[in-house]
């Protein structure tokens, strides 16, 4: 899916595509005049663009936007901030799986330097989310928020997010298995590489999260996230 923002449309309603996206059209898809390209307006409708002209500098597409994007998963992911490399992959996965909201939180075992990463720049977050949306043929950017203090998030915000939802804390140990999703929606909490400390587990449970396990193997954060999202699809 080729995603564009409304501001990219010309006054004639046509979409001009250049640089990397043009390269993709030419080299990966071998598009020519008269072909159609699957396109979507960011946070809007999807459809196709008819190639009116194309050369090595620019392609001009005539958009027809007649489809709604797919529904999001009724799922809120609360994730202890991972290292930047992993965060990039998880941002793509979050958009790809159709997670409705992402909350990045602090925890004792989140390295302080992770909060300084340029990946947390809103434009960079958007860039990785767009990659996931393009992959999964969706247009709607999920909101991402950062909570640099664990206690205020868990005490003041989490109870509202938990209310009316199945709320799960994934934590290795002898806990019940992670259930499937429910119609009321799910909130899922995943910890840092070193795991949540007992105090944090107790606070998350006091806010209404039920601790569940994925079995005896300790999974890397990104594998835990994607396998949990797979269960909750
Ligand atoms: N040493 C840490 C511990 O024992 O908690 C391991 C943390 S694990 C690498 C990172 C996160 O992935 C965990 O905090 C948890 O949210 C999730 N996770 C990994 N394996 C899991 C499992 N078997 N069951 C439930 N959650 C798991």
PDB file of C-alpha atoms and ligand atoms in Angstrom:
ATOM      1  CA  UNK A   1       0.000   0.000   0.000  1.00  0.00           C
ATOM      2  CA  UNK A   2       1.364   3.416  -0.919  1.00  0.00           C
ATOM      3  CA  UNK A   3       0.378   5.841   1.834  1.00  0.00           C
ATOM      4  CA  UNK A   4       0.189   9.596   1.340  1.00  0.00           C
ATOM      5  CA  UNK A   5      -1.027  12.556   3.350  1.00  0.00           C
ATOM      6  CA  UNK A   6      -3.793  14.857   2.122  1.00  0.00           C
ATOM      7  CA  UNK A   7      -1.324  17.760   1.833  1.00  0.00           C
ATOM      8  CA  UNK A   8       0.501  15.820  -0.902  1.00  0.00           C
ATOM      9  CA  UNK A   9      -2.495  16.041  -3.253  1.00  0.00           C
ATOM     10  CA  UNK A  10      -2.212  18.798  -5.844  1.00  0.00           C
ATOM     11  CA  UNK A  11      -4.970  21.376  -6.404  1.00  0.00           C
ATOM     12  CA  UNK A  12      -6.020  19.179  -9.363  1.00  0.00           C
ATOM     13  CA  UNK A  13      -6.549  16.240  -6.950  1.00  0.00           C
ATOM     14  CA  UNK A  14      -3.603  14.321  -8.431  1.00  0.00           C
ATOM     15  CA  UNK A  15      -0.848  12.677  -6.402  1.00  0.00           C
ATOM     16  CA  UNK A  16       2.800  13.127  -7.401  1.00  0.00           C
ATOM     17  CA  UNK A  17       5.195  10.471  -6.151  1.00  0.00           C
ATOM     18  CA  UNK A  18       8.996  10.751  -6.177  1.00  0.00           C
ATOM     19  CA  UNK A  19      12.158   9.540  -4.418  1.00  0.00           C
ATOM     20  CA  UNK A  20      11.931   6.211  -2.580  1.00  0.00           C
ATOM     21  CA  UNK A  21       8.271   5.625  -3.320  1.00  0.00           C
ATOM     22  CA  UNK A  22       8.850   6.215  -7.027  1.00  0.00           C
ATOM     23  CA  UNK A  23      11.815   3.806  -6.972  1.00  0.00           C
ATOM     24  CA  UNK A  24       9.523   1.224  -5.361  1.00  0.00           C
ATOM     25  CA  UNK A  25       6.867   1.689  -8.051  1.00  0.00           C
ATOM     26  CA  UNK A  26       9.400   1.408 -10.850  1.00  0.00           C
ATOM     27  CA  UNK A  27      11.808  -1.234  -9.596  1.00  0.00           C
ATOM     28  CA  UNK A  28       9.720  -3.476  -7.344  1.00  0.00           C
ATOM     29  CA  UNK A  29       6.378  -3.247  -9.098  1.00  0.00           C
ATOM     30  CA  UNK A  30       7.451  -2.288 -12.640  1.00  0.00           C
ATOM     31  CA  UNK A  31       4.499   0.094 -12.975  1.00  0.00           C
ATOM     32  CA  UNK A  32       3.741   1.792 -16.278  1.00  0.00           C
ATOM     33  CA  UNK A  33       1.230   4.364 -17.546  1.00  0.00           C
ATOM     34  CA  UNK A  34      -2.300   2.978 -17.223  1.00  0.00           C
ATOM     35  CA  UNK A  35      -1.438   0.581 -14.371  1.00  0.00           C
ATOM     36  CA  UNK A  36      -3.054   0.967 -10.978  1.00  0.00           C
ATOM     37  CA  UNK A  37      -1.356   1.156  -7.609  1.00  0.00           C
ATOM     38  CA  UNK A  38      -2.967   0.381  -4.254  1.00  0.00           C
ATOM     39  CA  UNK A  39      -2.969   3.648  -2.284  1.00  0.00           C
ATOM     40  CA  UNK A  40      -4.345   5.013   0.996  1.00  0.00           C
ATOM     41  CA  UNK A  41      -4.640   8.418   2.593  1.00  0.00           C
ATOM     42  CA  UNK A  42      -3.039   8.440   6.038  1.00  0.00           C
ATOM     43  CA  UNK A  43      -5.921   8.276   8.564  1.00  0.00           C
ATOM     44  CA  UNK A  44      -8.364   8.141   5.643  1.00  0.00           C
ATOM     45  CA  UNK A  45      -9.767   5.906   2.927  1.00  0.00           C
ATOM     46  CA  UNK A  46      -7.958   3.464   0.678  1.00  0.00           C
ATOM     47  CA  UNK A  47      -8.351   2.623  -2.993  1.00  0.00           C
ATOM     48  CA  UNK A  48      -6.177   2.804  -6.064  1.00  0.00           C
ATOM     49  CA  UNK A  49      -4.220   5.348  -8.047  1.00  0.00           C
ATOM     50  CA  UNK A  50      -4.142   5.169 -11.846  1.00  0.00           C
ATOM     51  CA  UNK A  51      -0.688   5.975 -13.236  1.00  0.00           C
ATOM     52  CA  UNK A  52      -1.167   8.963 -15.574  1.00  0.00           C
ATOM     53  CA  UNK A  53       2.532   9.523 -16.215  1.00  0.00           C
ATOM     54  CA  UNK A  54       5.771   8.065 -14.947  1.00  0.00           C
ATOM     55  CA  UNK A  55       9.470   8.760 -15.553  1.00  0.00           C
ATOM     56  CA  UNK A  56      12.661   8.516 -13.496  1.00  0.00           C
ATOM     57  CA  UNK A  57      11.807  11.761 -11.626  1.00  0.00           C
ATOM     58  CA  UNK A  58       8.121  11.528 -10.764  1.00  0.00           C
ATOM     59  CA  UNK A  59       4.934   9.502 -11.185  1.00  0.00           C
ATOM     60  CA  UNK A  60       1.536  11.193 -11.304  1.00  0.00           C
ATOM     61  CA  UNK A  61      -1.398   9.152  -9.999  1.00  0.00           C
ATOM     62  CA  UNK A  62      -5.135   9.771 -10.204  1.00  0.00           C
ATOM     63  CA  UNK A  63      -6.595   8.593  -6.878  1.00  0.00           C
ATOM     64  CA  UNK A  64      -9.888   6.788  -6.341  1.00  0.00           C
ATOM     65  CA  UNK A  65     -10.438   6.323  -2.600  1.00  0.00           C
ATOM     66  CA  UNK A  66     -13.499   4.153  -2.055  1.00  0.00           C
ATOM     67  CA  UNK A  67     -12.627   1.724   0.767  1.00  0.00           C
ATOM     68  CA  UNK A  68     -12.508   2.031   4.522  1.00  0.00           C
ATOM     69  CA  UNK A  69      -9.360   0.719   6.258  1.00  0.00           C
ATOM     70  CA  UNK A  70      -9.723  -2.517   8.264  1.00  0.00           C
ATOM     71  CA  UNK A  71     -10.901  -2.275  11.876  1.00  0.00           C
ATOM     72  CA  UNK A  72      -8.231  -2.098  14.569  1.00  0.00           C
ATOM     73  CA  UNK A  73      -7.806  -4.918  17.088  1.00  0.00           C
ATOM     74  CA  UNK A  74      -9.630  -3.912  20.274  1.00  0.00           C
ATOM     75  CA  UNK A  75      -6.276  -4.034  22.019  1.00  0.00           C
ATOM     76  CA  UNK A  76      -4.272  -1.568  24.080  1.00  0.00           C
ATOM     77  CA  UNK A  77      -0.606  -2.493  24.459  1.00  0.00           C
ATOM     78  CA  UNK A  78       1.309  -1.185  27.476  1.00  0.00           C
ATOM     79  CA  UNK A  79       4.997  -1.852  26.990  1.00  0.00           C
ATOM     80  CA  UNK A  80       8.041  -1.124  29.144  1.00  0.00           C
ATOM     81  CA  UNK A  81      10.250   0.942  26.831  1.00  0.00           C
ATOM     82  CA  UNK A  82      12.555  -1.491  24.970  1.00  0.00           C
ATOM     83  CA  UNK A  83      15.982  -0.722  23.484  1.00  0.00           C
ATOM     84  CA  UNK A  84      15.790   1.435  20.309  1.00  0.00           C
ATOM     85  CA  UNK A  85      16.485  -1.379  17.839  1.00  0.00           C
ATOM     86  CA  UNK A  86      13.675  -3.455  19.314  1.00  0.00           C
ATOM     87  CA  UNK A  87      11.387  -0.441  19.613  1.00  0.00           C
ATOM     88  CA  UNK A  88      11.635   0.137  15.853  1.00  0.00           C
ATOM     89  CA  UNK A  89      10.583  -3.443  15.134  1.00  0.00           C
ATOM     90  CA  UNK A  90       7.796  -3.342  17.722  1.00  0.00           C
ATOM     91  CA  UNK A  91       6.419  -0.066  16.318  1.00  0.00           C
ATOM     92  CA  UNK A  92       6.123  -1.718  12.899  1.00  0.00           C
ATOM     93  CA  UNK A  93       4.475  -4.790  14.453  1.00  0.00           C
ATOM     94  CA  UNK A  94       2.032  -2.663  16.468  1.00  0.00           C
ATOM     95  CA  UNK A  95       0.825  -0.951  13.295  1.00  0.00           C
ATOM     96  CA  UNK A  96       0.870  -4.196  11.312  1.00  0.00           C
ATOM     97  CA  UNK A  97      -1.235  -6.160  13.822  1.00  0.00           C
ATOM     98  CA  UNK A  98      -3.698  -3.256  14.156  1.00  0.00           C
ATOM     99  CA  UNK A  99      -3.125  -2.460  17.840  1.00  0.00           C
ATOM    100  CA  UNK A 100      -5.496   0.365  18.787  1.00  0.00           C
ATOM    101  CA  UNK A 101      -3.171   2.239  21.205  1.00  0.00           C
ATOM    102  CA  UNK A 102       0.390   1.915  22.443  1.00  0.00           C
ATOM    103  CA  UNK A 103       1.610   3.186  25.805  1.00  0.00           C
ATOM    104  CA  UNK A 104       5.362   3.114  26.417  1.00  0.00           C
ATOM    105  CA  UNK A 105       6.068   3.103  30.132  1.00  0.00           C
ATOM    106  CA  UNK A 106       9.030   3.272  32.468  1.00  0.00           C
ATOM    107  CA  UNK A 107      10.097   0.508  34.802  1.00  0.00           C
ATOM    108  CA  UNK A 108      13.077   0.073  37.126  1.00  0.00           C
ATOM    109  CA  UNK A 109      14.727  -2.194  34.546  1.00  0.00           C
ATOM    110  CA  UNK A 110      14.291   0.174  31.599  1.00  0.00           C
ATOM    111  CA  UNK A 111      17.714   1.695  30.927  1.00  0.00           C
ATOM    112  CA  UNK A 112      17.539   5.467  31.383  1.00  0.00           C
ATOM    113  CA  UNK A 113      19.388   6.037  28.096  1.00  0.00           C
ATOM    114  CA  UNK A 114      16.480   4.405  26.188  1.00  0.00           C
ATOM    115  CA  UNK A 115      14.392   7.524  26.888  1.00  0.00           C
ATOM    116  CA  UNK A 116      16.941   9.632  24.981  1.00  0.00           C
ATOM    117  CA  UNK A 117      16.693   7.667  21.728  1.00  0.00           C
ATOM    118  CA  UNK A 118      15.809   9.598  18.556  1.00  0.00           C
ATOM    119  CA  UNK A 119      13.366   6.779  17.757  1.00  0.00           C
ATOM    120  CA  UNK A 120      11.018   8.424  20.279  1.00  0.00           C
ATOM    121  CA  UNK A 121      10.858  11.558  18.155  1.00  0.00           C
ATOM    122  CA  UNK A 122       7.199  11.783  16.974  1.00  0.00           C
ATOM    123  CA  UNK A 123       8.223  11.949  13.305  1.00  0.00           C
ATOM    124  CA  UNK A 124      10.364   8.825  13.681  1.00  0.00           C
ATOM    125  CA  UNK A 125       7.607   6.959  15.523  1.00  0.00           C
ATOM    126  CA  UNK A 126       5.276   7.898  12.670  1.00  0.00           C
ATOM    127  CA  UNK A 127       7.771   6.670  10.071  1.00  0.00           C
ATOM    128  CA  UNK A 128       7.960   3.176  11.621  1.00  0.00           C
ATOM    129  CA  UNK A 129       4.214   2.988  12.185  1.00  0.00           C
ATOM    130  CA  UNK A 130       3.646   3.910   8.525  1.00  0.00           C
ATOM    131  CA  UNK A 131       5.892   1.029   7.463  1.00  0.00           C
ATOM    132  CA  UNK A 132       3.676  -1.371   9.440  1.00  0.00           C
ATOM    133  CA  UNK A 133       0.493   0.184   8.041  1.00  0.00           C
ATOM    134  CA  UNK A 134       1.779  -0.089   4.473  1.00  0.00           C
ATOM    135  CA  UNK A 135       2.597  -3.747   5.035  1.00  0.00           C
ATOM    136  CA  UNK A 136      -0.819  -4.609   6.457  1.00  0.00           C
ATOM    137  CA  UNK A 137      -2.909  -2.368   4.159  1.00  0.00           C
ATOM    138  CA  UNK A 138      -4.179  -0.006   6.827  1.00  0.00           C
ATOM    139  CA  UNK A 139      -4.151   3.785   6.903  1.00  0.00           C
ATOM    140  CA  UNK A 140      -4.888   4.703  10.520  1.00  0.00           C
ATOM    141  CA  UNK A 141      -1.956   5.621  12.782  1.00  0.00           C
ATOM    142  CA  UNK A 142      -2.414   4.238  16.301  1.00  0.00           C
ATOM    143  CA  UNK A 143      -1.769   6.806  19.053  1.00  0.00           C
ATOM    144  CA  UNK A 144       1.513   6.262  20.902  1.00  0.00           C
ATOM    145  CA  UNK A 145       2.097   7.862  24.295  1.00  0.00           C
ATOM    146  CA  UNK A 146       5.149   7.888  26.550  1.00  0.00           C
ATOM    147  CA  UNK A 147       4.946   7.725  30.345  1.00  0.00           C
ATOM    148  CA  UNK A 148       8.321   8.362  31.914  1.00  0.00           C
ATOM    149  CA  UNK A 149       7.098   7.769  35.464  1.00  0.00           C
ATOM    150  CA  UNK A 150       5.759   4.333  36.348  1.00  0.00           C
ATOM    151  CA  UNK A 151       3.812   5.156  39.504  1.00  0.00           C
ATOM    152  CA  UNK A 152       1.640   8.032  38.186  1.00  0.00           C
ATOM    153  CA  UNK A 153       0.844   5.995  35.064  1.00  0.00           C
ATOM    154  CA  UNK A 154      -0.176   2.922  37.042  1.00  0.00           C
ATOM    155  CA  UNK A 155      -2.069   4.807  39.746  1.00  0.00           C
ATOM    156  CA  UNK A 156      -3.711   7.605  37.761  1.00  0.00           C
ATOM    157  CA  UNK A 157      -4.118   6.445  34.151  1.00  0.00           C
ATOM    158  CA  UNK A 158      -4.105   2.654  34.119  1.00  0.00           C
ATOM    159  CA  UNK A 159      -7.321   2.149  36.160  1.00  0.00           C
ATOM    160  CA  UNK A 160      -9.282   4.016  33.460  1.00  0.00           C
ATOM    161  CA  UNK A 161      -7.694   1.964  30.676  1.00  0.00           C
ATOM    162  CA  UNK A 162      -8.367  -1.297  32.518  1.00  0.00           C
ATOM    163  CA  UNK A 163     -12.038  -0.535  33.205  1.00  0.00           C
ATOM    164  CA  UNK A 164     -14.369  -2.740  31.131  1.00  0.00           C
ATOM    165  CA  UNK A 165     -11.514  -4.635  29.459  1.00  0.00           C
ATOM    166  CA  UNK A 166      -9.844  -7.975  29.939  1.00  0.00           C
ATOM    167  CA  UNK A 167      -6.514  -6.738  31.340  1.00  0.00           C
ATOM    168  CA  UNK A 168      -3.476  -8.998  31.286  1.00  0.00           C
ATOM    169  CA  UNK A 169       0.079  -8.720  32.555  1.00  0.00           C
ATOM    170  CA  UNK A 170       2.445 -11.083  30.728  1.00  0.00           C
ATOM    171  CA  UNK A 171       5.009 -12.245  33.258  1.00  0.00           C
ATOM    172  CA  UNK A 172       7.116 -15.416  33.211  1.00  0.00           C
ATOM    173  CA  UNK A 173       6.227 -17.851  35.997  1.00  0.00           C
ATOM    174  CA  UNK A 174       3.651 -20.307  37.149  1.00  0.00           C
ATOM    175  CA  UNK A 175       0.583 -18.309  36.127  1.00  0.00           C
ATOM    176  CA  UNK A 176      -2.510 -19.218  34.091  1.00  0.00           C
ATOM    177  CA  UNK A 177      -1.971 -19.251  30.311  1.00  0.00           C
ATOM    178  CA  UNK A 178      -2.736 -16.146  28.291  1.00  0.00           C
ATOM    179  CA  UNK A 179      -6.400 -16.340  27.178  1.00  0.00           C
ATOM    180  CA  UNK A 180      -7.814 -15.406  23.777  1.00  0.00           C
ATOM    181  CA  UNK A 181      -9.281 -11.961  23.168  1.00  0.00           C
ATOM    182  CA  UNK A 182     -12.792 -11.067  24.256  1.00  0.00           C
ATOM    183  CA  UNK A 183     -15.393  -8.787  22.639  1.00  0.00           C
ATOM    184  CA  UNK A 184     -14.905  -6.190  25.382  1.00  0.00           C
ATOM    185  CA  UNK A 185     -11.320  -5.716  24.261  1.00  0.00           C
ATOM    186  CA  UNK A 186      -8.007  -6.411  25.939  1.00  0.00           C
ATOM    187  CA  UNK A 187      -5.282  -4.433  27.636  1.00  0.00           C
ATOM    188  CA  UNK A 188      -1.936  -6.183  27.594  1.00  0.00           C
ATOM    189  CA  UNK A 189       1.145  -5.252  29.628  1.00  0.00           C
ATOM    190  CA  UNK A 190       4.603  -6.505  28.589  1.00  0.00           C
ATOM    191  CA  UNK A 191       7.708  -5.916  30.675  1.00  0.00           C
ATOM    192  CA  UNK A 192      11.310  -4.857  30.040  1.00  0.00           C
ATOM    193  CA  UNK A 193      14.177  -7.152  29.072  1.00  0.00           C
ATOM    194  CA  UNK A 194      15.008  -7.730  32.729  1.00  0.00           C
ATOM    195  CA  UNK A 195      11.336  -8.217  33.667  1.00  0.00           C
ATOM    196  CA  UNK A 196       9.142  -6.222  36.071  1.00  0.00           C
ATOM    197  CA  UNK A 197      10.274  -6.173  39.711  1.00  0.00           C
ATOM    198  CA  UNK A 198       7.844  -7.610  42.316  1.00  0.00           C
ATOM    199  CA  UNK A 199       6.760  -4.098  43.399  1.00  0.00           C
ATOM    200  CA  UNK A 200       5.770  -3.282  39.790  1.00  0.00           C
ATOM    201  CA  UNK A 201       3.916  -6.579  39.377  1.00  0.00           C
ATOM    202  CA  UNK A 202       1.994  -5.839  42.593  1.00  0.00           C
ATOM    203  CA  UNK A 203       1.116  -2.308  41.414  1.00  0.00           C
ATOM    204  CA  UNK A 204      -0.058  -3.563  37.997  1.00  0.00           C
ATOM    205  CA  UNK A 205      -2.163  -6.247  39.668  1.00  0.00           C
ATOM    206  CA  UNK A 206      -3.612  -3.689  42.117  1.00  0.00           C
ATOM    207  CA  UNK A 207      -4.636  -1.568  39.087  1.00  0.00           C
ATOM    208  CA  UNK A 208      -6.662  -4.550  37.796  1.00  0.00           C
ATOM    209  CA  UNK A 209      -4.295  -6.586  35.618  1.00  0.00           C
ATOM    210  CA  UNK A 210      -4.370 -10.369  35.803  1.00  0.00           C
ATOM    211  CA  UNK A 211      -0.945 -12.010  35.560  1.00  0.00           C
ATOM    212  CA  UNK A 212      -0.668 -14.623  32.809  1.00  0.00           C
ATOM    213  CA  UNK A 213       2.171 -16.677  31.361  1.00  0.00           C
ATOM    214  CA  UNK A 214       3.268 -17.884  27.950  1.00  0.00           C
ATOM    215  CA  UNK A 215       4.794 -21.048  29.373  1.00  0.00           C
ATOM    216  CA  UNK A 216       8.197 -21.924  30.821  1.00  0.00           C
ATOM    217  CA  UNK A 217      10.344 -20.327  28.089  1.00  0.00           C
ATOM    218  CA  UNK A 218      11.560 -16.766  28.605  1.00  0.00           C
ATOM    219  CA  UNK A 219      10.923 -14.942  25.336  1.00  0.00           C
ATOM    220  CA  UNK A 220      12.668 -11.830  24.061  1.00  0.00           C
ATOM    221  CA  UNK A 221      10.409  -8.803  24.447  1.00  0.00           C
ATOM    222  CA  UNK A 222       9.625  -8.577  20.727  1.00  0.00           C
ATOM    223  CA  UNK A 223       8.848 -12.303  20.498  1.00  0.00           C
ATOM    224  CA  UNK A 224       6.643 -12.064  23.580  1.00  0.00           C
ATOM    225  CA  UNK A 225       4.822  -9.096  22.027  1.00  0.00           C
ATOM    226  CA  UNK A 226       4.257 -10.718  18.628  1.00  0.00           C
ATOM    227  CA  UNK A 227       3.198 -14.082  20.034  1.00  0.00           C
ATOM    228  CA  UNK A 228       0.763 -12.358  22.411  1.00  0.00           C
ATOM    229  CA  UNK A 229      -0.601 -10.223  19.573  1.00  0.00           C
ATOM    230  CA  UNK A 230      -0.980 -13.385  17.485  1.00  0.00           C
ATOM    231  CA  UNK A 231      -3.076 -14.972  20.246  1.00  0.00           C
ATOM    232  CA  UNK A 232      -5.222 -11.867  20.530  1.00  0.00           C
ATOM    233  CA  UNK A 233      -5.847 -11.362  16.791  1.00  0.00           C
TER     234      UNK A 233
HETATM  235  N1  LIG B   1      14.172 -12.192  33.369  1.00  0.00           N
HETATM  236  C1  LIG B   1      12.878 -11.635  33.079  1.00  0.00           C
HETATM  237  C2  LIG B   1      11.819 -12.194  34.005  1.00  0.00           C
HETATM  238  O1  LIG B   1      12.002 -13.303  34.489  1.00  0.00           O
HETATM  239  O2  LIG B   1      10.784 -11.547  34.196  1.00  0.00           O
HETATM  240  C3  LIG B   1      12.544 -11.916  31.645  1.00  0.00           C
HETATM  241  C4  LIG B   1      11.843 -10.805  30.979  1.00  0.00           C
HETATM  242  S1  LIG B   1      11.340 -11.176  29.313  1.00  0.00           S
HETATM  243  C5  LIG B   1      12.862 -11.181  28.470  1.00  0.00           C
HETATM  244  C6  LIG B   1      10.603  -9.676  28.837  1.00  0.00           C
HETATM  245  C7  LIG B   1       9.113  -9.597  28.951  1.00  0.00           C
HETATM  246  O3  LIG B   1       8.513 -10.457  27.990  1.00  0.00           O
HETATM  247  C8  LIG B   1       8.545 -10.051  30.294  1.00  0.00           C
HETATM  248  O4  LIG B   1       8.541  -9.001  31.252  1.00  0.00           O
HETATM  249  C9  LIG B   1       7.141 -10.481  29.909  1.00  0.00           C
HETATM  250  O5  LIG B   1       6.255  -9.386  29.845  1.00  0.00           O
HETATM  251  C10 LIG B   1       7.336 -11.064  28.522  1.00  0.00           C
HETATM  252  N2  LIG B   1       7.571 -12.505  28.564  1.00  0.00           N
HETATM  253  C11 LIG B   1       8.653 -13.172  28.098  1.00  0.00           C
HETATM  254  N3  LIG B   1       8.511 -14.501  28.275  1.00  0.00           N
HETATM  255  C12 LIG B   1       7.312 -14.681  28.869  1.00  0.00           C
HETATM  256  C13 LIG B   1       6.600 -15.826  29.313  1.00  0.00           C
HETATM  257  N4  LIG B   1       7.079 -17.062  29.191  1.00  0.00           N
HETATM  258  N5  LIG B   1       5.387 -15.626  29.869  1.00  0.00           N
HETATM  259  C14 LIG B   1       4.875 -14.402  29.999  1.00  0.00           C
HETATM  260  N6  LIG B   1       5.508 -13.279  29.621  1.00  0.00           N
HETATM  261  C15 LIG B   1       6.713 -13.410  29.049  1.00  0.00           C
END
